[in-house]
Short mmCIF file of C-alpha atoms and ligand atoms in Angstrom, two decimals:
data_model
loop_
_atom_site.label_atom_id
_atom_site.label_comp_id
_atom_site.label_asym_id
_atom_site.label_seq_id
_atom_site.Cartn_x
_atom_site.Cartn_y
_atom_site.Cartn_z
CA MET A 205 0.00 0.00 0.00
CA ASN A 206 1.25 3.46 -0.86
CA LEU A 207 1.30 5.40 2.39
CA HIS A 208 2.03 8.69 0.70
CA THR A 209 -1.08 10.80 1.00
CA ALA A 210 0.34 13.90 -0.60
CA ASN A 211 -3.06 15.21 -1.59
CA THR A 212 -4.03 15.63 2.05
CA ILE A 213 -0.68 16.82 3.43
CA HIS A 214 -0.10 20.53 3.57
CA THR A 215 3.24 22.08 4.22
CA PRO A 216 3.66 25.46 5.83
CA ASP A 217 5.51 28.51 4.79
CA THR A 218 8.73 27.74 6.59
CA ALA A 219 9.49 31.44 6.90
CA THR A 220 6.97 31.67 9.72
CA THR A 221 8.70 29.02 11.84
CA THR A 222 11.79 30.23 13.58
CA ALA A 223 12.13 27.80 16.46
CA THR A 224 15.43 26.01 16.49
CA THR A 225 16.04 22.32 16.55
CA GLY A 226 18.34 20.88 19.16
CA SER A 227 18.86 23.91 21.34
CA ALA A 228 15.26 23.94 22.49
CA THR A 229 14.55 27.61 21.95
CA LEU A 230 11.34 28.89 20.50
CA THR A 231 12.25 32.28 19.22
CA GLY A 232 9.42 33.39 17.06
CA PRO A 233 5.84 33.00 15.97
CA VAL A 234 5.02 29.41 15.18
CA THR A 235 1.34 28.94 14.64
CA PRO A 236 -0.74 26.14 13.27
CA THR A 237 -2.25 28.71 10.94
CA ASP A 238 0.96 28.61 8.93
CA THR A 239 -0.55 25.52 7.28
CA THR A 240 -3.08 25.23 4.58
CA SER A 241 -5.55 23.16 6.53
CA THR A 242 -7.51 20.18 5.39
CA ASP A 243 -10.77 21.82 6.37
CA THR A 244 -13.10 19.15 7.72
CA THR A 245 -15.00 21.50 10.00
CA HIS A 246 -18.32 21.12 8.28
CA ARG A 247 -17.96 17.53 7.21
CA PRO A 248 -20.28 15.13 9.09
CA LEU A 249 -18.58 12.23 10.85
CA PRO A 250 -18.72 9.41 8.32
CA GLN A 251 -20.64 6.38 9.45
CA ARG A 252 -17.86 4.13 8.25
CA ILE A 253 -15.55 5.00 11.18
CA PRO A 254 -16.21 2.51 13.98
CA ILE A 255 -17.23 4.53 17.05
CA HIS A 256 -18.21 2.73 20.26
CA HIS A 257 -20.26 4.46 22.96
CA PRO A 258 -20.97 3.37 26.54
CA GLY A 259 -23.91 1.00 26.37
CA ASP A 260 -22.95 -0.36 22.93
CA PRO A 261 -22.22 -4.10 23.11
CA SER A 262 -18.86 -3.36 21.42
CA TYR A 263 -17.79 -0.68 23.93
CA GLU A 264 -16.36 -3.05 26.54
CA ASP A 265 -13.99 -4.72 24.08
CA ALA A 266 -13.14 -1.46 22.35
CA ARG A 267 -11.98 0.26 25.54
CA CYS A 268 -9.60 -2.62 26.40
CA LEU A 269 -5.96 -1.91 25.70
CA TRP A 270 -2.69 -3.89 25.86
CA ASN A 271 -2.39 -3.32 29.59
CA THR A 272 -5.61 -4.98 30.67
CA ALA A 273 -5.15 -3.80 34.25
CA VAL A 274 -5.98 -0.28 33.07
CA ASP A 275 -9.67 0.54 33.26
CA LEU A 276 -10.55 3.58 31.13
CA GLU A 277 -14.10 4.87 30.64
CA PRO A 278 -13.93 7.30 27.72
CA ALA A 279 -16.96 9.09 26.26
CA ALA A 280 -16.41 6.97 23.13
CA VAL A 281 -13.79 4.85 21.42
CA ALA A 282 -13.01 5.57 17.75
CA GLU A 283 -11.10 3.24 15.47
CA PRO A 284 -9.98 5.14 12.35
CA SER A 285 -8.18 3.36 9.56
CA THR A 286 -6.95 6.33 7.51
CA PRO A 287 -5.28 9.67 8.34
CA LEU A 288 -8.32 11.45 6.94
CA GLN A 289 -10.57 9.59 9.37
CA VAL A 290 -8.28 10.66 12.22
CA SER A 291 -8.69 14.23 11.06
CA GLU A 292 -12.47 13.84 10.85
CA ILE A 293 -12.63 12.43 14.37
CA VAL A 294 -10.63 15.33 15.80
CA THR A 295 -12.82 17.85 13.98
CA ALA A 296 -16.05 16.16 15.09
CA ALA A 297 -14.81 15.89 18.68
CA ARG A 298 -14.03 19.58 18.80
CA ARG A 299 -17.39 20.44 17.33
CA GLN A 300 -19.00 18.54 20.19
CA GLY A 301 -16.71 20.04 22.84
CA LEU A 302 -14.91 16.74 23.41
CA ARG A 303 -11.22 16.02 23.90
CA VAL A 304 -9.19 13.35 22.14
CA ALA A 305 -6.78 10.74 23.57
CA PRO A 306 -4.70 8.90 20.96
CA VAL A 307 -3.31 5.44 21.76
CA SER A 308 -1.47 2.94 19.61
CA THR A 309 -1.47 -0.20 21.77
CA GLY A 310 -1.97 0.91 25.37
CA HIS A 311 1.43 -0.27 26.61
CA ASN A 312 1.64 2.95 28.61
CA ALA A 313 -2.05 3.56 29.20
CA GLY A 314 -1.67 3.42 33.02
CA PRO A 315 -1.07 7.16 33.47
CA LEU A 316 -4.21 7.96 31.43
CA THR A 317 -6.18 6.99 34.55
CA GLN A 318 -5.28 10.41 36.00
CA HIS A 319 -7.73 11.99 33.53
CA ASP A 320 -11.50 12.00 33.76
CA LEU A 321 -12.19 10.68 30.27
CA SER A 322 -15.96 11.24 30.35
CA ASP A 323 -15.44 14.13 27.88
CA THR A 324 -12.79 12.37 25.81
CA ILE A 325 -12.78 10.18 22.71
CA LEU A 326 -10.16 7.44 22.91
CA VAL A 327 -8.70 7.20 19.40
CA LYS A 328 -7.21 3.76 18.86
CA LEU A 329 -4.69 3.75 16.04
CA SER A 330 -4.58 -0.03 15.65
CA GLY A 331 -6.08 0.33 12.18
CA LEU A 332 -3.08 2.32 10.93
CA THR A 333 -0.27 -0.21 10.94
CA ASP A 334 1.25 -0.16 7.44
CA VAL A 335 5.01 -0.42 7.20
CA HIS A 336 7.05 0.55 4.15
CA ILE A 337 10.82 0.14 3.93
CA ASP A 338 12.88 1.98 1.32
CA PRO A 339 16.17 0.06 1.07
CA SER A 340 17.64 2.63 -1.33
CA THR A 341 17.55 5.34 1.34
CA ALA A 342 17.65 3.01 4.38
CA THR A 343 14.50 4.59 5.76
CA ALA A 344 11.16 3.38 7.07
CA ARG A 345 7.80 5.05 6.69
CA VAL A 346 5.20 3.56 9.02
CA GLN A 347 1.71 4.51 10.06
CA GLY A 348 1.00 5.92 13.51
CA GLY A 349 -0.29 2.66 15.00
CA ALA A 350 2.44 0.36 13.61
CA LEU A 351 4.10 -2.23 15.85
CA TRP A 352 7.85 -2.60 16.21
CA GLY A 353 7.77 -6.33 15.41
CA ASP A 354 6.46 -5.57 11.91
CA VAL A 355 9.13 -2.92 11.32
CA VAL A 356 11.94 -5.19 12.56
CA GLU A 357 10.81 -8.00 10.23
CA ALA A 358 10.37 -5.78 7.18
CA ALA A 359 13.67 -3.94 7.69
CA GLY A 360 15.54 -7.20 8.35
CA GLN A 361 14.57 -8.48 4.92
CA HIS A 362 16.78 -5.73 3.46
CA GLY A 363 19.70 -6.19 5.87
CA LEU A 364 18.55 -3.15 7.85
CA ALA A 365 17.93 -2.69 11.57
CA CYS A 366 15.76 -0.20 13.45
CA LEU A 367 15.97 1.18 16.98
CA HIS A 368 13.05 -0.88 18.30
CA GLY A 369 12.03 -1.71 21.86
CA SER A 370 12.28 -4.92 23.82
CA SER A 371 8.90 -6.31 22.74
CA PRO A 372 7.57 -6.79 19.20
CA ASP A 373 4.10 -5.57 20.09
CA VAL A 374 5.16 -2.22 21.56
CA GLY A 375 3.82 0.55 19.35
CA VAL A 376 6.15 2.71 17.28
CA GLY A 377 3.98 5.72 18.27
CA GLY A 378 4.29 6.03 22.03
CA TYR A 379 7.82 4.62 21.99
CA LEU A 380 9.21 7.18 19.53
CA LEU A 381 7.24 10.10 20.96
CA GLY A 382 8.65 9.29 24.40
CA GLY A 383 12.28 8.58 23.44
CA GLY A 384 12.91 4.87 22.89
CA ILE A 385 15.82 2.84 24.23
CA PHE A 386 16.94 -0.75 23.82
CA LEU A 387 20.03 -2.73 22.98
CA TYR A 388 21.60 -0.42 20.36
CA ALA A 389 21.06 2.65 22.52
CA ARG A 390 24.52 3.28 24.00
CA ARG A 391 25.96 3.29 20.48
CA LEU A 392 23.13 4.79 18.40
CA GLY A 393 21.30 6.88 21.01
CA MET A 394 17.62 7.50 21.63
CA ALA A 395 15.42 6.04 18.90
CA THR A 396 13.54 9.30 18.51
CA ASN A 397 16.74 10.95 17.24
CA SER A 398 16.43 8.75 14.14
CA VAL A 399 13.04 10.20 13.21
CA THR A 400 13.28 12.38 10.10
CA ALA A 401 9.64 13.39 9.56
CA MET A 402 6.12 12.87 10.86
CA GLU A 403 2.63 13.53 9.59
CA VAL A 404 0.37 14.89 12.27
CA VAL A 405 -3.31 15.71 12.67
CA LEU A 406 -3.43 18.96 14.63
CA ALA A 407 -6.11 20.23 17.01
CA ASP A 408 -7.92 22.03 14.18
CA GLY A 409 -8.15 18.77 12.23
CA SER A 410 -5.53 19.74 9.66
CA LEU A 411 -2.98 17.16 8.62
CA VAL A 412 0.54 18.53 8.36
CA ARG A 413 3.99 17.24 7.63
CA VAL A 414 6.65 18.13 10.20
CA ASP A 415 10.40 17.78 9.90
CA ARG A 416 13.57 19.80 10.39
CA THR A 417 12.32 22.63 8.16
CA ARG A 418 8.53 22.48 8.45
CA HIS A 419 6.87 23.08 11.82
CA CYS A 420 10.31 22.57 13.30
CA SER A 421 9.26 23.54 16.84
CA LEU A 422 6.51 20.93 16.71
CA PHE A 423 8.98 18.42 15.27
CA TRP A 424 11.28 19.18 18.22
CA ALA A 425 8.47 18.79 20.79
CA LEU A 426 7.12 15.53 19.35
CA ARG A 427 10.49 13.85 19.70
CA GLY A 428 10.23 13.26 23.44
CA GLY A 429 7.21 15.34 24.47
CA GLY A 430 4.71 12.53 23.79
CA GLY A 431 1.21 12.66 22.35
CA ASN A 432 0.37 16.14 23.64
CA PHE A 433 0.50 18.07 20.39
CA GLY A 434 -1.41 16.08 17.79
CA ILE A 435 -2.03 12.60 16.44
CA VAL A 436 0.87 11.26 14.43
CA THR A 437 -0.45 9.32 11.46
CA ALA A 438 2.97 8.51 9.96
CA PHE A 439 6.56 8.36 11.12
CA GLU A 440 9.63 8.33 8.91
CA PHE A 441 12.96 7.29 10.40
CA SER A 442 16.45 6.12 9.53
CA LEU A 443 17.46 2.48 9.49
CA TYR A 444 20.92 1.02 9.98
CA PRO A 445 22.69 -1.45 7.68
CA LEU A 446 23.30 -4.49 9.88
CA GLU A 447 23.49 -8.09 8.71
CA THR A 448 24.35 -9.54 12.12
CA VAL A 449 24.78 -8.35 15.69
CA TYR A 450 26.64 -10.02 18.53
CA ALA A 451 23.87 -10.46 21.07
CA GLY A 452 22.40 -12.87 23.56
CA MET A 453 21.54 -13.60 27.13
CA MET A 454 23.37 -14.92 30.18
CA VAL A 455 21.70 -16.59 33.16
CA TRP A 456 22.83 -17.30 36.73
CA ASP A 457 21.03 -18.84 39.67
CA ILE A 458 19.53 -16.24 42.03
CA GLU A 459 22.07 -17.26 44.69
CA GLU A 460 24.75 -15.66 42.48
CA ALA A 461 22.96 -12.30 42.48
CA ASP A 462 25.28 -10.49 44.88
CA ARG A 463 28.44 -11.39 43.00
CA VAL A 464 26.99 -10.88 39.51
CA VAL A 465 24.91 -7.71 39.93
CA ARG A 466 27.71 -6.01 41.88
CA ALA A 467 30.33 -6.86 39.25
CA TRP A 468 28.01 -5.73 36.42
CA ALA A 469 27.25 -2.43 38.20
CA ARG A 470 31.00 -1.75 38.53
CA TRP A 471 31.70 -2.70 34.90
CA ALA A 472 28.79 -0.88 33.24
CA PRO A 473 29.78 2.81 33.52
CA SER A 474 33.12 2.35 31.75
CA ALA A 475 32.04 -0.25 29.18
CA PRO A 476 32.53 0.72 25.52
CA ASP A 477 29.61 2.52 23.84
CA GLU A 478 29.25 -0.40 21.42
CA ILE A 479 27.76 -2.63 24.12
CA THR A 480 24.35 -2.12 25.74
CA THR A 481 23.04 -4.49 28.40
CA SER A 482 20.18 -4.98 30.79
CA MET A 483 20.47 -6.82 34.13
CA ARG A 484 17.36 -8.37 35.67
CA ILE A 485 16.20 -10.44 38.56
CA LEU A 486 13.52 -12.48 36.82
CA HIS A 487 10.90 -14.68 38.37
CA LEU A 488 8.89 -15.97 35.44
CA PRO A 489 6.07 -18.51 35.72
CA ASP A 490 6.53 -22.23 35.22
CA ALA A 491 4.79 -22.05 31.84
CA PRO A 492 5.69 -23.80 28.57
CA GLU A 493 6.07 -20.52 26.65
CA VAL A 494 8.84 -19.37 29.03
CA PRO A 495 12.34 -20.45 27.87
CA ALA A 496 13.64 -23.35 30.00
CA PRO A 497 16.66 -21.65 31.63
CA VAL A 498 14.49 -18.97 33.24
CA ARG A 499 11.27 -20.94 33.72
CA GLY A 500 9.63 -21.17 37.14
CA ARG A 501 12.60 -20.11 39.27
CA PRO A 502 14.20 -16.84 40.29
CA VAL A 503 17.32 -16.10 38.24
CA VAL A 504 19.73 -13.34 37.39
CA CYS A 505 19.45 -12.63 33.67
CA LEU A 506 21.55 -10.33 31.53
CA ASP A 507 20.84 -9.58 27.91
CA GLY A 508 22.69 -7.34 25.57
CA ALA A 509 24.00 -6.54 22.14
CA VAL A 510 27.30 -5.34 20.79
CA LEU A 511 27.73 -3.41 17.54
CA GLY A 512 30.94 -3.79 15.57
CA PRO A 513 33.23 -6.57 14.38
CA GLU A 514 32.78 -9.92 16.11
CA ALA A 515 36.29 -10.04 17.55
CA ALA A 516 35.82 -6.67 19.26
CA ALA A 517 32.35 -7.74 20.39
CA ARG A 518 33.80 -10.83 22.05
CA ASP A 519 36.31 -8.62 23.85
CA ALA A 520 33.49 -6.35 25.04
CA VAL A 521 31.54 -9.30 26.42
CA ALA A 522 34.58 -10.97 28.02
CA PRO A 523 34.20 -9.29 31.46
CA LEU A 524 30.62 -10.59 31.61
CA ARG A 525 31.64 -14.10 30.53
CA ALA A 526 34.23 -14.03 33.31
CA LEU A 527 31.26 -14.05 35.71
CA ARG A 528 30.70 -17.69 34.66
CA PRO A 529 27.02 -17.74 33.63
CA GLU A 530 25.32 -21.14 33.56
CA VAL A 531 23.72 -20.15 30.24
CA ASP A 532 25.44 -17.96 27.63
CA THR A 533 23.73 -17.52 24.25
CA PHE A 534 25.84 -14.59 22.99
CA ALA A 535 26.64 -15.13 19.29
CA SER A 536 26.38 -13.36 15.94
CA VAL A 537 22.67 -13.36 15.16
CA PRO A 538 20.31 -11.60 12.74
CA PRO A 539 19.14 -8.25 14.18
CA ALA A 540 15.52 -9.41 13.93
CA SER A 541 16.15 -11.95 16.70
CA LEU A 542 16.62 -9.11 19.20
CA SER A 543 12.91 -8.43 19.01
CA ARG A 544 12.16 -11.29 21.41
CA LEU A 545 15.48 -11.58 23.24
CA HIS A 546 14.07 -9.81 26.30
CA MET A 547 11.18 -12.33 26.55
CA ASP A 548 8.58 -9.62 27.22
CA PRO A 549 4.95 -10.71 27.40
CA GLU A 550 3.10 -10.34 24.10
CA GLY A 551 -0.60 -9.78 23.68
CA PRO A 552 -2.88 -8.14 26.24
CA THR A 553 -1.32 -8.38 29.71
CA PRO A 554 -2.31 -6.95 33.10
CA VAL A 555 0.77 -5.15 34.38
CA VAL A 556 1.64 -2.78 37.17
CA GLY A 557 5.08 -1.25 37.63
CA ASP A 558 7.28 1.60 38.71
CA SER A 559 10.56 3.04 37.48
CA ALA A 560 13.32 5.49 38.30
CA LEU A 561 16.43 6.95 36.71
CA LEU A 562 19.58 6.42 38.76
CA GLY A 563 22.58 8.71 38.57
CA ARG A 564 24.93 5.95 39.80
CA LEU A 565 24.87 2.45 41.19
CA PRO A 566 27.55 2.12 43.86
CA ASP A 567 27.85 -0.97 46.07
CA SER A 568 25.45 0.55 48.60
CA ALA A 569 22.80 0.91 45.87
CA VAL A 570 23.34 -2.71 44.80
CA ASP A 571 22.84 -3.67 48.47
CA ALA A 572 19.54 -1.74 48.48
CA PHE A 573 18.45 -3.39 45.21
CA LEU A 574 19.23 -6.90 46.47
CA ALA A 575 17.56 -6.24 49.82
CA GLN A 576 14.33 -5.83 47.83
CA VAL A 577 14.65 -8.56 45.19
CA GLY A 578 17.77 -10.61 45.95
CA PRO A 579 18.02 -14.20 47.24
CA GLY A 580 15.57 -15.01 50.02
CA THR A 581 13.37 -11.94 49.54
CA ASP A 582 9.61 -12.28 49.29
CA HIS A 583 8.13 -10.10 46.55
CA SER A 584 5.70 -10.33 43.64
CA LEU A 585 7.84 -8.76 40.93
CA LEU A 586 8.12 -10.68 37.68
CA THR A 587 11.07 -8.52 36.76
CA ALA A 588 13.35 -6.11 38.58
CA GLU A 589 15.45 -4.54 35.88
CA LEU A 590 18.47 -2.29 35.67
CA ARG A 591 19.12 -0.96 32.16
CA GLN A 592 22.60 0.28 31.37
CA LEU A 593 22.48 3.87 30.08
CA GLY A 594 25.36 6.22 29.23
CA GLY A 595 27.36 6.23 26.00
CA ALA A 596 25.46 7.96 23.18
CA LEU A 597 22.42 8.16 25.46
CA SER A 598 24.20 10.66 27.66
CA ARG A 599 25.05 13.06 24.83
CA ARG A 600 22.65 15.65 23.47
CA HIS A 601 22.03 14.97 19.79
CA PRO A 602 22.91 18.06 17.76
CA ASP A 603 19.74 17.74 15.73
CA GLY A 604 17.56 16.07 18.35
CA GLY A 605 14.24 16.91 19.94
CA ALA A 606 12.81 17.35 23.42
CA MET A 607 14.42 14.13 24.63
CA SER A 608 17.58 13.62 22.65
CA ARG A 609 19.45 12.12 25.59
CA MET A 610 18.85 10.39 28.88
CA HIS A 611 19.88 11.90 32.20
CA GLY A 612 21.13 9.04 34.33
CA ALA A 613 23.51 6.10 34.29
CA PHE A 614 20.93 3.35 34.89
CA MET A 615 17.19 2.93 34.57
CA LEU A 616 15.41 0.92 37.25
CA PHE A 617 12.11 -0.80 36.49
CA GLY A 618 10.03 -3.25 38.51
CA ALA A 619 6.85 -4.87 37.20
CA ALA A 620 4.33 -7.45 38.37
CA ILE A 621 1.31 -9.20 36.92
CA ALA A 622 -1.87 -7.45 38.09
CA ASP A 623 -4.48 -10.05 37.20
CA THR A 624 -6.51 -9.60 40.41
CA PRO A 625 -7.09 -6.57 42.65
CA GLU A 626 -4.91 -8.23 45.32
CA ASN A 627 -2.04 -8.91 42.91
CA ARG A 628 -2.37 -5.42 41.55
CA ALA A 629 -2.08 -3.89 45.02
CA ARG A 630 0.81 -6.14 45.98
CA GLY A 631 2.62 -5.59 42.67
CA HIS A 632 2.24 -1.83 42.99
CA ALA A 633 3.51 -1.93 46.57
CA ASP A 634 6.53 -4.07 45.65
CA ALA A 635 7.42 -2.00 42.58
CA THR A 636 7.21 1.28 44.49
CA ALA A 637 9.15 -0.24 47.41
CA LEU A 638 11.94 -1.04 44.93
CA THR A 639 12.13 2.49 43.53
CA ARG A 640 11.82 3.95 47.04
CA ALA A 641 14.74 1.82 48.23
CA LEU A 642 16.94 3.26 45.47
CA LYS A 643 15.72 6.83 45.86
CA PRO A 644 19.04 8.06 47.33
CA TRP A 645 20.63 7.38 43.91
CA SER A 646 17.72 8.66 41.80
CA THR A 647 18.20 11.64 39.48
CA GLY A 648 14.70 12.81 40.46
CA GLY A 649 13.62 12.65 36.82
CA HIS A 650 11.67 9.93 35.01
CA TYR A 651 11.99 8.15 31.73
CA LEU A 652 8.33 8.67 30.88
CA ASN A 653 7.99 5.63 28.62
CA PHE A 654 8.55 3.47 31.69
CA ALA A 655 6.44 5.58 34.07
CA GLU A 656 3.43 3.29 34.51
CA SER A 657 1.59 5.70 36.83
CA PRO A 658 1.09 9.46 36.76
CA VAL A 659 4.36 11.24 37.61
CA ASP A 660 5.66 14.78 37.74
CA VAL A 661 6.23 15.21 33.99
CA GLU A 662 7.90 18.60 34.38
CA CYS A 663 10.80 17.22 36.41
CA SER A 664 11.63 14.85 33.56
CA PHE A 665 12.88 17.72 31.40
CA PRO A 666 15.46 20.44 31.92
CA GLU A 667 13.63 23.65 32.89
CA ARG A 668 14.28 25.36 29.57
CA ASP A 669 13.04 22.39 27.55
CA TRP A 670 9.90 22.14 29.69
CA LEU A 671 9.17 25.80 29.05
CA THR A 672 9.56 25.23 25.33
CA LEU A 673 7.27 22.20 25.43
CA THR A 674 4.54 24.21 27.15
CA ARG A 675 4.95 27.02 24.60
CA VAL A 676 4.69 24.61 21.68
CA LYS A 677 1.60 23.11 23.33
CA THR A 678 0.13 26.59 23.68
CA VAL A 679 0.71 27.34 20.01
CA TYR A 680 -0.51 24.04 18.59
CA ASP A 681 -3.14 22.99 21.13
CA PRO A 682 -4.13 26.02 23.22
CA ASP A 683 -7.46 24.44 24.24
CA ASP A 684 -5.75 21.26 25.45
CA VAL A 685 -7.72 19.02 23.11
CA PHE A 686 -5.15 16.21 23.14
CA VAL A 687 -5.12 14.10 26.28
CA ALA A 688 -1.76 12.39 26.71
CA ASN A 689 -0.63 9.81 29.25
CA HIS A 690 2.07 12.22 30.44
CA PRO A 691 0.48 15.66 30.02
CA VAL A 692 2.20 18.84 28.96
CA PRO A 693 -0.22 21.69 29.69
CA PRO A 694 -0.56 24.87 27.64
CA VAL A 695 0.70 28.04 29.29
CA PRO A 696 -2.29 29.59 31.10
CA ALA A 697 -3.69 32.60 29.19
C1 FAD B 884 6.35 -5.02 27.56
C2 FAD B 884 6.93 -3.64 27.38
C3 FAD B 884 8.18 -3.48 26.81
C4 FAD B 884 8.72 -2.21 26.62
N1 FAD B 884 9.98 -2.08 26.11
C5 FAD B 884 10.52 -0.84 25.96
C6 FAD B 884 11.86 -0.66 25.50
O1 FAD B 884 12.58 -1.61 25.24
N2 FAD B 884 12.33 0.60 25.40
C7 FAD B 884 11.57 1.70 25.68
O2 FAD B 884 12.06 2.80 25.53
N3 FAD B 884 10.31 1.55 26.12
C8 FAD B 884 9.78 0.31 26.28
N4 FAD B 884 8.54 0.17 26.79
C9 FAD B 884 7.78 1.37 27.12
C10 FAD B 884 7.10 1.87 25.86
O3 FAD B 884 8.00 2.63 25.11
C11 FAD B 884 5.91 2.75 26.26
O4 FAD B 884 4.97 1.94 26.92
C12 FAD B 884 5.29 3.41 25.03
O5 FAD B 884 4.41 4.42 25.45
C13 FAD B 884 4.57 2.40 24.20
O6 FAD B 884 4.03 2.99 23.07
P1 FAD B 884 2.63 2.50 22.54
O7 FAD B 884 2.28 3.39 21.41
O8 FAD B 884 2.67 1.04 22.33
O9 FAD B 884 1.74 2.77 23.82
P2 FAD B 884 0.42 3.62 24.05
O10 FAD B 884 0.03 3.36 25.45
O11 FAD B 884 -0.56 3.33 22.99
O12 FAD B 884 0.88 5.12 23.88
C14 FAD B 884 1.41 5.86 24.95
C15 FAD B 884 1.09 7.32 24.67
O13 FAD B 884 1.77 7.73 23.50
C16 FAD B 884 0.95 8.64 22.75
N5 FAD B 884 0.76 8.07 21.41
C17 FAD B 884 0.92 6.79 21.01
N6 FAD B 884 0.81 6.72 19.68
C18 FAD B 884 0.55 7.98 19.24
C19 FAD B 884 0.36 8.56 17.96
N7 FAD B 884 0.45 7.84 16.84
N8 FAD B 884 0.12 9.90 17.89
C20 FAD B 884 0.07 10.65 19.02
N9 FAD B 884 0.26 10.15 20.25
C21 FAD B 884 0.51 8.83 20.35
C22 FAD B 884 -0.33 8.83 23.52
O14 FAD B 884 -0.21 10.00 24.31
C23 FAD B 884 -0.38 7.62 24.42
O15 FAD B 884 -1.06 7.86 25.65
C24 FAD B 884 7.98 -1.08 27.00
C25 FAD B 884 6.73 -1.23 27.58
C26 FAD B 884 6.21 -2.49 27.79
C27 FAD B 884 4.87 -2.63 28.45
#
C-alpha cells in the first residue's frame, strides 16, 4: 500500500517558523495557521468509522488496551483506519466540545487513569499499521499505530535494523514520541533521534507534515514530548545497515545475584559505547512458553548486544563471561532476533510497575536493590530490571528533539502481573518499594515511557526544555484538546 497521501498533506511557509532544533529555543511565531488546513470542520462524521459508545455491546472490548489492568471509561472509542478519518474524528470531537486521547497499543495507558475521560474520545490507532521500507535510502515510513515487530521483520529483509524496543508488540507511536531505548542505545542513542519526519493531525483537524524545516518547533516537541500536540499518522525514520549483531543472554542462579549484579554495576559505567546491556532479577512462571533456563525459578538474567566486528564484540563481552554464567547464548545473530530476546509478554497483559532513573549504582545501591529482590526476599515482581544507560544516550544529539538524551547512568524498572485486585495492590507496593529503596541514587527525573503511573512530567525535562514544550503546546493545542498519558499543559492565558 502506498502510504504517501500527498493530496491531504499541507506544508507550511517555513518562513513563519523560527524555532530552532536541538537547542530547544522557541524564538518566534510558530502557529498552526501557517498551514493550509484540510478543512473538515463542516464535514459530518462518516458512518464508516467505527465509534463505540458506553452501552454499545462493542464498547467493553473497544476500551480494552494492551495493559488490561488499566480501566478507562472514555466518552467513546473511535477506530480510524486512515489519516483522513483521524482528522475527521478530531474535527467532530471539537465540534461537540470533546477532547481526544490517541493510543497505539496501550502499553503505557496506566497514566491515562489520572484523567477524567468522560469528555474524551479514545482514538485507537490499531487500524493504521502499514510499514514501508525503502532500502535505497535506508528509511522506514510507518503509520502511527504500527508495531515494532512488523518494522523489525520488514527492515531485516533488506539487511537493515531499526531502533526498536524490547517487545515486538510495543507501538512505534508512544515509543518514539517518548524517546525509545533498547540494545543499540549506547551506540546509536535514543530512537527518537532517528526520526526524520512525521505527519500529524493537529487540534484544528488539519494534517501537516513536520520535519527539520517544516513546523520545526513541533517536530522538536514531538520527539520526546509525547502525544500532547497532535495525532501522528505517519513516522519516517532512519534504518541502519546491519546483517548480524553479537547479542544474547546470560543466566545465573539467584544465589549468584550479589556477585553478579555487583560486578556488572562496577563494569557498566566504563564499558565501551558499542555494548548495551540490561540486568534483571527475573521470576517468570513455570509455563511452557517461558524459555527453559528462566522458567519457574528466580534467576539473574543479563541480555545485551554489541555493535561492531565480532572479535571486538567478544572482547566487550569478556568481562561478563568471566562471571561464569550457567547459560550464555551470545553469538552473531540476525538483528531481527533481538525483538524477542528480552522475553517480554506479548498480547494483552495486566501489568503494574514503577521506574526510576539512577545517577549511579555504587555498592550501597546494589545492596539496596538486592535487599528488595535478591536471594531469600519475598516479593511479587516478575522482573526487577536495571538498564545500562550512558554512551550515546548521555550526549545531546545536535539535531535532536525534546528528549535527545537520557539523564542518568541506569534505569530501574520493577513490574508485576496485576491479574486480580490483590495482585495489583501487591505488585504496585513491591514496585514502588523497589524504587523507594533506590531513591538516594535517583536523578529525580523519570523516563516517561517506563512511568506506569502518573508522575511529575515537568521534572523529567530540563527547565528550559519544559518551558519550550509548554509554549509549543500553547501554540498548537491552546485548548488542550489532546489528552496524553504524560500531560504537557498549555501556558495559562
Ligand atoms: C512489555 C513492554 C516493553 C517495553 N519495552 C521498551 C523498551 O525496550 N524501550 C523503551 O524505551 N520503552 C519500552 N517500553 C515502554 C514503551 O516505550 C511505552 O509503553 C510506550 O508508550 C509504548 O508505546 P505504545 O504506542 O505502544 O503505547 P500507548 O500506550 O498506545 O501510547 C502511549 C502514549 O503515546 C501517545 N501516542 C501513542 N501513539 C501515538 C500517535 N500515533 N500519535 C500521538 N500520540 C501517540 C499517547 O499520548 C499515548 O497515551 C515497554 C513497555 C512495555 C509494556
